[in-house]
mmCIF file of C-alpha atoms and ligand atoms in Angstrom:
data_model
loop_
_atom_site.group_PDB
_atom_site.id
_atom_site.type_symbol
_atom_site.label_atom_id
_atom_site.label_comp_id
_atom_site.label_asym_id
_atom_site.label_seq_id
_atom_site.Cartn_x
_atom_site.Cartn_y
_atom_site.Cartn_z
ATOM 1 C CA MET A 1 -0.040 -0.216 -0.040
ATOM 2 C CA SER A 2 1.103 3.362 -0.910
ATOM 3 C CA ARG A 3 1.342 6.506 1.368
ATOM 4 C CA PRO A 4 -2.112 7.582 1.749
ATOM 5 C CA THR A 5 -1.413 11.431 1.677
ATOM 6 C CA ARG A 6 -3.160 13.041 -1.126
ATOM 7 C CA ALA A 7 -5.160 15.946 -2.352
ATOM 8 C CA VAL A 8 -8.613 14.847 -3.816
ATOM 9 C CA ILE A 9 -9.882 17.277 -6.400
ATOM 10 C CA ASP A 10 -13.419 17.350 -7.166
ATOM 11 C CA LEU A 11 -13.653 18.523 -10.669
ATOM 12 C CA GLN A 12 -17.605 18.789 -10.456
ATOM 13 C CA ALA A 13 -17.278 21.386 -7.632
ATOM 14 C CA LEU A 14 -14.839 23.481 -9.651
ATOM 15 C CA ARG A 15 -17.334 23.609 -12.639
ATOM 16 C CA HIS A 16 -19.912 24.503 -10.105
ATOM 17 C CA ASN A 17 -17.743 27.329 -8.921
ATOM 18 C CA TYR A 18 -16.890 28.629 -12.401
ATOM 19 C CA GLN A 19 -20.583 28.552 -13.436
ATOM 20 C CA LEU A 20 -21.369 30.585 -10.217
ATOM 21 C CA ALA A 21 -18.731 33.249 -11.211
ATOM 22 C CA GLN A 22 -20.384 33.176 -14.762
ATOM 23 C CA SER A 23 -23.987 33.346 -13.457
ATOM 24 C CA LEU A 24 -23.096 36.382 -11.199
ATOM 25 C CA ALA A 25 -22.133 38.557 -14.364
ATOM 26 C CA PRO A 26 -23.923 36.847 -17.299
ATOM 27 C CA GLU A 27 -22.670 39.685 -19.739
ATOM 28 C CA SER A 28 -19.182 38.949 -18.751
ATOM 29 C CA LYS A 29 -16.547 36.403 -19.943
ATOM 30 C CA THR A 30 -14.932 34.618 -17.262
ATOM 31 C CA ILE A 31 -11.287 33.682 -17.403
ATOM 32 C CA PRO A 32 -10.119 31.189 -14.685
ATOM 33 C CA MET A 33 -6.830 32.021 -13.175
ATOM 34 C CA VAL A 34 -4.668 28.738 -13.182
ATOM 35 C CA LYS A 35 -1.462 30.247 -12.118
ATOM 36 C CA ALA A 36 0.637 28.769 -9.466
ATOM 37 C CA ASN A 37 -0.367 25.229 -10.684
ATOM 38 C CA ALA A 38 -4.116 26.296 -10.381
ATOM 39 C CA TYR A 39 -3.780 27.334 -6.913
ATOM 40 C CA GLY A 40 -1.984 23.797 -5.986
ATOM 41 C CA HIS A 41 -4.843 22.163 -7.697
ATOM 42 C CA GLY A 42 -2.973 21.117 -10.816
ATOM 43 C CA ALA A 43 -2.969 23.560 -13.732
ATOM 44 C CA VAL A 44 -3.389 21.081 -16.546
ATOM 45 C CA LYS A 45 -6.191 19.020 -15.175
ATOM 46 C CA VAL A 46 -8.065 22.104 -14.029
ATOM 47 C CA SER A 47 -7.635 23.841 -17.341
ATOM 48 C CA GLN A 48 -8.738 20.706 -19.339
ATOM 49 C CA SER A 49 -11.793 20.261 -16.920
ATOM 50 C CA LEU A 50 -12.937 23.888 -17.962
ATOM 51 C CA GLU A 51 -11.799 23.800 -21.552
ATOM 52 C CA ASP A 52 -15.259 23.558 -22.893
ATOM 53 C CA ILE A 53 -16.574 26.530 -21.223
ATOM 54 C CA ALA A 54 -13.777 28.874 -20.451
ATOM 55 C CA PRO A 55 -12.802 31.336 -23.212
ATOM 56 C CA ALA A 56 -9.318 31.820 -22.108
ATOM 57 C CA PHE A 57 -6.932 31.241 -19.017
ATOM 58 C CA GLY A 58 -4.734 33.421 -16.905
ATOM 59 C CA VAL A 59 -1.210 32.588 -15.483
ATOM 60 C CA ALA A 60 1.731 34.423 -14.229
ATOM 61 C CA CYS A 61 4.542 33.615 -16.568
ATOM 62 C CA ILE A 62 5.258 32.298 -19.950
ATOM 63 C CA GLU A 63 6.348 28.985 -18.453
ATOM 64 C CA GLU A 64 3.067 28.341 -16.959
ATOM 65 C CA ALA A 65 1.454 29.257 -20.241
ATOM 66 C CA LEU A 66 3.576 26.835 -22.245
ATOM 67 C CA GLU A 67 2.808 24.015 -19.843
ATOM 68 C CA LEU A 68 -0.773 24.448 -20.672
ATOM 69 C CA ARG A 69 -0.162 24.708 -24.570
ATOM 70 C CA ASP A 70 1.979 21.651 -24.334
ATOM 71 C CA ALA A 71 -0.844 19.721 -22.787
ATOM 72 C CA GLY A 72 -3.131 20.661 -25.533
ATOM 73 C CA ILE A 73 -5.047 23.595 -24.288
ATOM 74 C CA LYS A 74 -6.276 25.783 -27.362
ATOM 75 C CA GLN A 75 -7.518 28.866 -25.750
ATOM 76 C CA PRO A 76 -5.689 32.311 -25.327
ATOM 77 C CA ILE A 77 -3.640 32.251 -22.186
ATOM 78 C CA LEU A 78 -3.150 35.606 -20.492
ATOM 79 C CA LEU A 79 0.183 36.517 -18.855
ATOM 80 C CA LEU A 80 -0.803 38.481 -16.000
ATOM 81 C CA GLU A 81 2.603 40.148 -15.338
ATOM 82 C CA GLY A 82 3.361 40.419 -19.022
ATOM 83 C CA ALA A 83 6.519 39.659 -20.627
ATOM 84 C CA PHE A 84 9.739 39.541 -18.349
ATOM 85 C CA GLU A 85 12.061 39.770 -21.182
ATOM 86 C CA ALA A 86 11.676 40.960 -24.909
ATOM 87 C CA SER A 87 12.383 37.185 -26.256
ATOM 88 C CA GLU A 88 9.235 36.028 -24.673
ATOM 89 C CA LEU A 89 7.111 38.440 -26.925
ATOM 90 C CA LYS A 90 7.913 36.388 -30.058
ATOM 91 C CA VAL A 91 6.893 33.162 -28.191
ATOM 92 C CA ALA A 92 3.679 34.738 -27.017
ATOM 93 C CA ALA A 93 2.728 35.930 -30.484
ATOM 94 C CA THR A 94 3.540 32.496 -32.053
ATOM 95 C CA LYS A 95 1.600 30.580 -29.314
ATOM 96 C CA GLY A 96 -1.572 32.847 -28.854
ATOM 97 C CA PHE A 97 -0.683 34.269 -25.442
ATOM 98 C CA TRP A 98 -2.283 37.615 -24.435
ATOM 99 C CA VAL A 99 0.269 39.813 -22.568
ATOM 100 C CA MET A 100 -0.328 42.462 -20.062
ATOM 101 C CA VAL A 101 1.627 45.724 -20.467
ATOM 102 C CA GLU A 102 2.175 47.156 -17.193
ATOM 103 C CA ASN A 103 5.007 49.617 -17.579
ATOM 104 C CA HIS A 104 7.088 51.740 -20.201
ATOM 105 C CA GLN A 105 9.766 49.079 -20.463
ATOM 106 C CA GLN A 106 7.118 46.563 -21.538
ATOM 107 C CA LYS A 107 5.389 48.689 -23.770
ATOM 108 C CA GLU A 108 8.496 49.868 -25.697
ATOM 109 C CA ALA A 109 9.673 46.077 -26.008
ATOM 110 C CA ILE A 110 6.215 45.352 -27.691
ATOM 111 C CA ILE A 111 6.449 48.222 -29.897
ATOM 112 C CA ASN A 112 10.075 47.720 -31.048
ATOM 113 C CA ALA A 113 9.760 43.958 -31.236
ATOM 114 C CA ASP A 114 9.967 41.959 -34.583
ATOM 115 C CA LEU A 115 6.864 39.717 -34.306
ATOM 116 C CA PRO A 116 5.491 37.075 -36.489
ATOM 117 C CA ALA A 117 2.039 38.151 -35.656
ATOM 118 C CA PRO A 118 0.333 41.023 -33.770
ATOM 119 C CA LEU A 119 -0.195 40.738 -30.082
ATOM 120 C CA THR A 120 -3.336 41.079 -27.905
ATOM 121 C CA VAL A 121 -2.335 43.311 -24.991
ATOM 122 C CA TRP A 122 -4.186 44.138 -21.876
ATOM 123 C CA LEU A 123 -3.100 47.665 -20.638
ATOM 124 C CA GLY A 124 -2.752 47.610 -16.950
ATOM 125 C CA VAL A 125 -3.689 50.802 -15.003
ATOM 126 C CA ASP A 126 -2.498 51.493 -11.337
ATOM 127 C CA THR A 127 -5.656 52.697 -9.750
ATOM 128 C CA GLY A 128 -4.397 52.512 -6.180
ATOM 129 C CA MET A 129 -2.821 49.142 -5.519
ATOM 130 C CA HIS A 130 0.622 50.406 -6.300
ATOM 131 C CA ARG A 131 2.033 47.414 -7.397
ATOM 132 C CA LEU A 132 1.909 47.239 -11.392
ATOM 133 C CA GLY A 133 0.323 49.298 -13.957
ATOM 134 C CA PHE A 134 0.591 52.670 -15.525
ATOM 135 C CA GLN A 135 -0.176 55.889 -13.820
ATOM 136 C CA PRO A 136 -3.710 57.084 -14.571
ATOM 137 C CA GLU A 137 -2.214 60.295 -16.221
ATOM 138 C CA ASP A 138 -0.039 58.270 -18.440
ATOM 139 C CA VAL A 139 -2.685 55.921 -19.625
ATOM 140 C CA ALA A 140 -4.040 58.161 -22.740
ATOM 141 C CA GLU A 141 -0.488 58.520 -24.135
ATOM 142 C CA VAL A 142 0.356 54.829 -23.597
ATOM 143 C CA TYR A 143 -3.048 53.784 -25.273
ATOM 144 C CA ARG A 144 -1.947 56.092 -28.340
ATOM 145 C CA SER A 145 1.338 54.666 -28.926
ATOM 146 C CA LEU A 146 0.047 51.146 -28.447
ATOM 147 C CA ASN A 147 -2.741 51.720 -30.713
ATOM 148 C CA SER A 148 -0.646 53.027 -33.575
ATOM 149 C CA SER A 149 1.807 50.105 -33.397
ATOM 150 C CA ARG A 150 1.596 47.493 -35.924
ATOM 151 C CA ASN A 151 2.357 44.736 -33.288
ATOM 152 C CA ILE A 152 -0.849 45.241 -31.536
ATOM 153 C CA ARG A 153 -3.842 43.189 -32.314
ATOM 154 C CA GLN A 154 -7.047 45.231 -31.700
ATOM 155 C CA PRO A 155 -8.946 45.655 -29.293
ATOM 156 C CA ILE A 156 -6.810 46.734 -26.433
ATOM 157 C CA VAL A 157 -8.213 45.699 -22.994
ATOM 158 C CA PHE A 158 -8.068 47.946 -20.184
ATOM 159 C CA THR A 159 -7.517 46.218 -16.714
ATOM 160 C CA SER A 160 -6.598 46.901 -13.179
ATOM 161 C CA HIS A 161 -6.453 44.997 -9.972
ATOM 162 C CA PHE A 162 -8.181 45.553 -6.556
ATOM 163 C CA ALA A 163 -6.182 45.737 -3.294
ATOM 164 C CA CYS A 164 -8.993 45.181 -0.721
ATOM 165 C CA ALA A 165 -12.024 43.929 -2.648
ATOM 166 C CA ASP A 166 -12.243 41.250 0.197
ATOM 167 C CA ASP A 167 -12.971 43.910 2.711
ATOM 168 C CA LEU A 168 -16.618 44.566 2.277
ATOM 169 C CA ASP A 169 -16.522 47.769 4.374
ATOM 170 C CA SER A 170 -13.542 49.414 2.681
ATOM 171 C CA GLU A 171 -13.903 52.541 0.404
ATOM 172 C CA ALA A 172 -10.819 51.498 -1.536
ATOM 173 C CA THR A 173 -12.526 49.589 -3.938
ATOM 174 C CA SER A 174 -15.051 52.243 -5.120
ATOM 175 C CA THR A 175 -12.200 54.723 -5.231
ATOM 176 C CA GLN A 176 -10.200 52.288 -7.468
ATOM 177 C CA ILE A 177 -13.371 51.836 -9.745
ATOM 178 C CA ASP A 178 -13.785 55.676 -9.998
ATOM 179 C CA THR A 179 -10.072 56.094 -10.830
ATOM 180 C CA PHE A 180 -10.161 53.500 -13.562
ATOM 181 C CA LYS A 181 -13.542 54.946 -14.940
ATOM 182 C CA ALA A 182 -11.614 58.384 -15.446
ATOM 183 C CA CYS A 183 -8.905 57.031 -17.438
ATOM 184 C CA ALA A 184 -10.319 53.887 -19.470
ATOM 185 C CA PRO A 185 -12.394 54.815 -22.602
ATOM 186 C CA VAL A 186 -16.002 53.699 -21.996
ATOM 187 C CA THR A 187 -16.081 52.134 -25.431
ATOM 188 C CA ALA A 188 -12.913 50.053 -24.539
ATOM 189 C CA LEU A 189 -13.175 46.293 -23.350
ATOM 190 C CA GLN A 190 -12.225 46.340 -19.740
ATOM 191 C CA SER A 191 -11.514 43.775 -16.905
ATOM 192 C CA LEU A 192 -11.492 44.521 -13.113
ATOM 193 C CA ALA A 193 -13.076 41.876 -11.093
ATOM 194 C CA ASN A 194 -11.215 39.092 -9.184
ATOM 195 C CA SER A 195 -13.087 36.617 -6.954
ATOM 196 C CA ALA A 196 -14.140 39.049 -4.225
ATOM 197 C CA ALA A 197 -15.229 41.637 -6.645
ATOM 198 C CA ILE A 198 -17.186 38.965 -8.673
ATOM 199 C CA LEU A 199 -19.003 37.763 -5.453
ATOM 200 C CA ALA A 200 -19.532 41.046 -3.551
ATOM 201 C CA TRP A 201 -18.953 44.211 -5.947
ATOM 202 C CA PRO A 202 -21.394 44.245 -8.966
ATOM 203 C CA LYS A 203 -20.196 47.708 -9.972
ATOM 204 C CA ALA A 204 -16.856 46.092 -10.767
ATOM 205 C CA ARG A 205 -18.324 43.870 -13.464
ATOM 206 C CA ARG A 206 -16.965 44.283 -16.891
ATOM 207 C CA GLU A 207 -16.484 42.419 -20.230
ATOM 208 C CA TRP A 208 -13.799 40.092 -18.757
ATOM 209 C CA GLN A 209 -13.620 38.839 -15.058
ATOM 210 C CA ARG A 210 -10.829 36.867 -13.649
ATOM 211 C CA PRO A 211 -11.691 34.441 -10.768
ATOM 212 C CA GLY A 212 -9.079 32.643 -8.925
ATOM 213 C CA TYR A 213 -9.607 31.725 -5.325
ATOM 214 C CA MET A 214 -13.272 31.272 -5.666
ATOM 215 C CA LEU A 215 -13.088 28.811 -8.307
ATOM 216 C CA TYR A 216 -11.403 26.427 -5.875
ATOM 217 C CA GLY A 217 -14.441 26.759 -3.847
ATOM 218 C CA ASN A 218 -12.976 29.024 -0.905
ATOM 219 C CA SER A 219 -14.397 32.392 0.074
ATOM 220 C CA PRO A 220 -11.920 35.411 -0.150
ATOM 221 C CA PHE A 221 -13.869 36.984 2.831
ATOM 222 C CA ALA A 222 -13.202 36.779 6.563
ATOM 223 C CA VAL A 223 -17.200 36.900 6.994
ATOM 224 C CA ALA A 224 -20.218 34.946 5.491
ATOM 225 C CA GLN A 225 -21.384 36.409 2.205
ATOM 226 C CA GLU A 226 -24.354 35.350 0.393
ATOM 227 C CA ASN A 227 -22.631 34.423 -2.967
ATOM 228 C CA ALA A 228 -19.545 32.991 -1.270
ATOM 229 C CA ASP A 229 -21.591 30.684 0.767
ATOM 230 C CA LEU A 230 -22.647 29.073 -2.477
ATOM 231 C CA LEU A 231 -19.014 28.037 -3.249
ATOM 232 C CA LYS A 232 -18.114 24.305 -2.986
ATOM 233 C CA PRO A 233 -14.735 23.247 -1.712
ATOM 234 C CA VAL A 234 -12.643 21.582 -4.492
ATOM 235 C CA MET A 235 -9.781 20.006 -2.572
ATOM 236 C CA SER A 236 -9.899 17.596 0.162
ATOM 237 C CA PHE A 237 -6.259 17.274 1.810
ATOM 238 C CA GLU A 238 -6.303 13.839 3.157
ATOM 239 C CA SER A 239 -4.232 11.287 4.904
ATOM 240 C CA ALA A 240 -4.580 8.429 7.412
ATOM 241 C CA VAL A 241 -3.471 7.215 10.935
ATOM 242 C CA ILE A 242 -0.343 5.225 10.852
ATOM 243 C CA SER A 243 0.199 4.736 14.409
ATOM 244 C CA LEU A 244 -1.633 4.928 17.937
ATOM 245 C CA ARG A 245 -0.530 4.934 21.341
ATOM 246 C CA THR A 246 -1.522 5.748 24.798
ATOM 247 C CA ILE A 247 0.673 8.249 26.937
ATOM 248 C CA ALA A 248 0.326 8.934 30.622
ATOM 249 C CA ALA A 249 -0.453 12.582 32.015
ATOM 250 C CA GLY A 250 2.757 14.690 32.085
ATOM 251 C CA GLU A 251 4.350 12.974 28.923
ATOM 252 C CA SER A 252 5.015 15.059 26.025
ATOM 253 C CA VAL A 253 4.738 14.574 22.334
ATOM 254 C CA GLY A 254 6.922 15.437 19.283
ATOM 255 C CA TYR A 255 10.053 17.678 18.585
ATOM 256 C CA THR A 256 10.802 20.181 21.305
ATOM 257 C CA ALA A 257 8.248 18.517 23.451
ATOM 258 C CA ASN A 258 5.986 21.442 23.042
ATOM 259 C CA TRP A 259 2.828 19.800 24.228
ATOM 260 C CA THR A 260 2.383 17.922 27.624
ATOM 261 C CA ALA A 261 -0.845 15.733 28.190
ATOM 262 C CA GLN A 262 -2.860 17.009 30.992
ATOM 263 C CA ARG A 263 -4.443 13.590 31.291
ATOM 264 C CA ASP A 264 -3.929 9.939 30.148
ATOM 265 C CA SER A 265 -4.224 10.588 26.293
ATOM 266 C CA THR A 266 -4.492 8.635 22.978
ATOM 267 C CA ILE A 267 -2.250 10.039 20.425
ATOM 268 C CA ALA A 268 -2.822 9.294 16.606
ATOM 269 C CA THR A 269 0.211 9.818 14.260
ATOM 270 C CA ILE A 270 -0.749 10.918 10.829
ATOM 271 C CA THR A 271 1.446 10.774 7.666
ATOM 272 C CA VAL A 272 1.660 14.331 6.621
ATOM 273 C CA GLY A 273 3.845 17.087 7.492
ATOM 274 C CA TYR A 274 5.395 20.344 6.345
ATOM 275 C CA GLY A 275 6.949 18.455 3.392
ATOM 276 C CA ASP A 276 3.561 17.965 2.104
ATOM 277 C CA GLY A 277 2.593 21.530 2.624
ATOM 278 C CA TYR A 278 0.847 21.323 6.016
ATOM 279 C CA PRO A 279 1.943 24.279 7.801
ATOM 280 C CA ARG A 280 4.800 23.858 10.314
ATOM 281 C CA ASN A 281 3.555 26.771 12.346
ATOM 282 C CA ALA A 282 0.159 25.173 12.934
ATOM 283 C CA PRO A 283 -0.215 25.450 16.818
ATOM 284 C CA ASN A 284 -1.507 23.007 19.292
ATOM 285 C CA SER A 285 -5.194 22.595 18.879
ATOM 286 C CA THR A 286 -5.479 23.264 15.220
ATOM 287 C CA PRO A 287 -8.311 20.960 14.001
ATOM 288 C CA VAL A 288 -7.931 17.809 12.201
ATOM 289 C CA LEU A 289 -10.725 15.725 11.153
ATOM 290 C CA ILE A 290 -10.173 12.042 12.199
ATOM 291 C CA ASN A 291 -13.071 9.851 10.856
ATOM 292 C CA GLY A 292 -14.906 13.239 10.131
ATOM 293 C CA ILE A 293 -14.558 14.287 13.860
ATOM 294 C CA ARG A 294 -12.595 17.410 14.809
ATOM 295 C CA CYS A 295 -9.477 16.627 17.015
ATOM 296 C CA PRO A 296 -6.915 18.981 18.006
ATOM 297 C CA LEU A 297 -3.280 18.934 16.714
ATOM 298 C CA VAL A 298 -0.895 18.376 19.447
ATOM 299 C CA GLY A 299 3.020 18.622 19.278
ATOM 300 C CA ARG A 300 5.111 20.368 16.642
ATOM 301 C CA VAL A 301 4.503 19.604 12.908
ATOM 302 C CA SER A 302 7.353 17.284 11.522
ATOM 303 C CA MET A 303 8.459 17.061 7.965
ATOM 304 C CA ASP A 304 6.312 13.940 7.208
ATOM 305 C CA MET A 305 4.047 13.474 10.235
ATOM 306 C CA ILE A 306 1.733 15.217 12.701
ATOM 307 C CA THR A 307 0.204 13.948 16.043
ATOM 308 C CA VAL A 308 -3.443 14.402 16.990
ATOM 309 C CA ASP A 309 -5.165 13.956 20.246
ATOM 310 C CA VAL A 310 -7.991 11.281 19.705
ATOM 311 C CA THR A 311 -8.773 10.688 23.366
ATOM 312 C CA GLU A 312 -12.277 11.956 22.921
ATOM 313 C CA LEU A 313 -12.895 9.480 19.961
ATOM 314 C CA THR A 314 -14.703 6.184 20.857
ATOM 315 C CA GLU A 315 -13.100 4.284 17.976
ATOM 316 C CA VAL A 316 -9.964 4.822 16.199
ATOM 317 C CA ALA A 317 -7.768 2.561 14.273
ATOM 318 C CA ILE A 318 -4.567 2.526 12.173
ATOM 319 C CA GLY A 319 -5.725 3.261 8.600
ATOM 320 C CA ASP A 320 -8.485 5.669 9.640
ATOM 321 C CA LYS A 321 -9.040 8.742 7.476
ATOM 322 C CA ALA A 322 -7.590 12.063 8.464
ATOM 323 C CA VAL A 323 -8.605 15.495 6.641
ATOM 324 C CA LEU A 324 -6.314 18.338 7.095
ATOM 325 C CA TRP A 325 -8.852 20.673 5.134
ATOM 326 C CA GLY A 326 -11.773 20.095 2.816
ATOM 327 C CA PRO A 327 -15.451 20.648 2.569
ATOM 328 C CA ASP A 328 -15.863 19.928 6.224
ATOM 329 C CA LEU A 329 -12.892 21.905 7.433
ATOM 330 C CA PRO A 330 -12.317 24.977 5.408
ATOM 331 C CA VAL A 331 -8.770 25.674 4.364
ATOM 332 C CA ASN A 332 -9.486 29.335 5.560
ATOM 333 C CA GLU A 333 -10.115 28.275 9.209
ATOM 334 C CA VAL A 334 -6.659 26.055 9.150
ATOM 335 C CA ALA A 335 -5.078 29.075 7.702
ATOM 336 C CA SER A 336 -6.294 31.431 10.402
ATOM 337 C CA TYR A 337 -4.902 29.236 13.197
ATOM 338 C CA CYS A 338 -1.326 29.692 11.303
ATOM 339 C CA ASP A 339 -1.392 33.314 10.719
ATOM 340 C CA THR A 340 -1.680 32.876 7.021
ATOM 341 C CA ILE A 341 -4.442 32.744 4.391
ATOM 342 C CA GLY A 342 -5.867 29.793 2.403
ATOM 343 C CA TYR A 343 -4.249 31.072 -0.593
ATOM 344 C CA GLU A 344 -0.920 30.268 0.777
ATOM 345 C CA LEU A 345 -1.546 26.942 2.013
ATOM 346 C CA LEU A 346 -3.223 25.786 -1.372
ATOM 347 C CA THR A 347 -0.557 27.365 -3.574
ATOM 348 C CA ARG A 348 2.514 26.083 -1.798
ATOM 349 C CA MET A 349 1.474 22.278 -1.747
ATOM 350 C CA PRO A 350 4.317 20.322 -3.201
ATOM 351 C CA GLY A 351 4.456 17.902 -6.154
ATOM 352 C CA ARG A 352 4.864 15.078 -3.555
ATOM 353 C CA VAL A 353 1.225 15.290 -2.594
ATOM 354 C CA MET A 354 -0.541 13.013 -5.106
ATOM 355 C CA ARG A 355 -3.489 14.784 -6.701
ATOM 356 C CA VAL A 356 -6.397 12.533 -7.334
ATOM 357 C CA TYR A 357 -9.232 13.728 -9.548
ATOM 358 C CA LEU A 358 -12.998 12.881 -9.193
HETATM 359 C C1 LIG B 1 -4.120 40.435 -11.820
HETATM 360 C C2 LIG B 1 -4.969 39.294 -11.061
HETATM 361 N N1 LIG B 1 -6.193 39.106 -11.450
HETATM 362 C C3 LIG B 1 -7.058 37.981 -10.795
HETATM 363 C C4 LIG B 1 -6.446 37.515 -9.735
HETATM 364 C C5 LIG B 1 -7.256 36.371 -8.904
HETATM 365 O O1 LIG B 1 -7.562 37.040 -7.805
HETATM 366 P P1 LIG B 1 -8.452 35.939 -6.784
HETATM 367 O O2 LIG B 1 -7.620 34.648 -6.559
HETATM 368 O O3 LIG B 1 -8.407 36.693 -5.381
HETATM 369 O O4 LIG B 1 -9.741 35.730 -7.427
HETATM 370 C C6 LIG B 1 -5.050 37.671 -9.348
HETATM 371 C C7 LIG B 1 -4.514 36.825 -8.293
HETATM 372 O O5 LIG B 1 -3.675 37.305 -7.575
HETATM 373 C C8 LIG B 1 -4.299 38.698 -10.122
HETATM 374 O O6 LIG B 1 -3.122 38.808 -9.767
#
């Protein structure tokens, strides 16, 4: 029998979440963000399972785009940070990748490139996140020079990204939308919404929307939200009990002996650790589902194992199922114990965790 640690990926749930994003903005086209290995879910499988309904895909870099093309994905693939060097532009033009243009160097590289075919570009506007994009006052001039280049395929899409759309009370999203409106021509194709905006900011809806996290069934919000509550988690991160022992009150568990039993306790060892992407800083009492019941993590997370206090369980045996996160234990909740966000836990899951697709 092989090691039971795996990420079970529910592709029906993925399609449900995509369709939810689409239904919230029926006039928009929905581009799944499949960067960072589709947030840990497997970029090729995720893209293949949305291939018949998604008009394009979004990735962070050309290597991620090439992985999808090599796997037979035919749709345009948007490079969210644009080209990192001029040589990528020829590949993008040949392979049908769309490129963001976010700064003057990228713009000049496109205009001066010797390309086999014109490129589709998305013009990034810095509406307040101050990470990428042209300053609003430069946008008209940038648009003019791109428009007059023979290397550009029309139409140019105007785009920006939100800093605080997951904060339902923040003014920042409305301010960013106003800034965008002031510099993007009303007649131009536009794209603003990430998951949080698709779910909760109808005024951010435009021709194209770019959901990532919500596709994988997790809410970008820290609070309940009516649309986010309809999402279905896609990943179930599973393992199994490989050892059981009873320890006496006063005995400690694991590296650095950072947890000591207050009573005689039954300890289950699960074969999953930080080498599988389970966070090493998960503290004592982080919930783990054993046979569907919440039990507290106790002791330090090791590279390949964790230990769980199962004293309260009436029945537990070697081979029993453990769930680290999944539909009944949101990754957001585990992340909140670990001082991080679900996005990070998902995207950093390493290749050694087998992905099993349903
Ligand atoms: C430019 C851009 N658009 C869309 C997304 C998707 O965001 P989310 O996963 O919050 O939906 C990201 C993610 O970081 C992004 O960088």
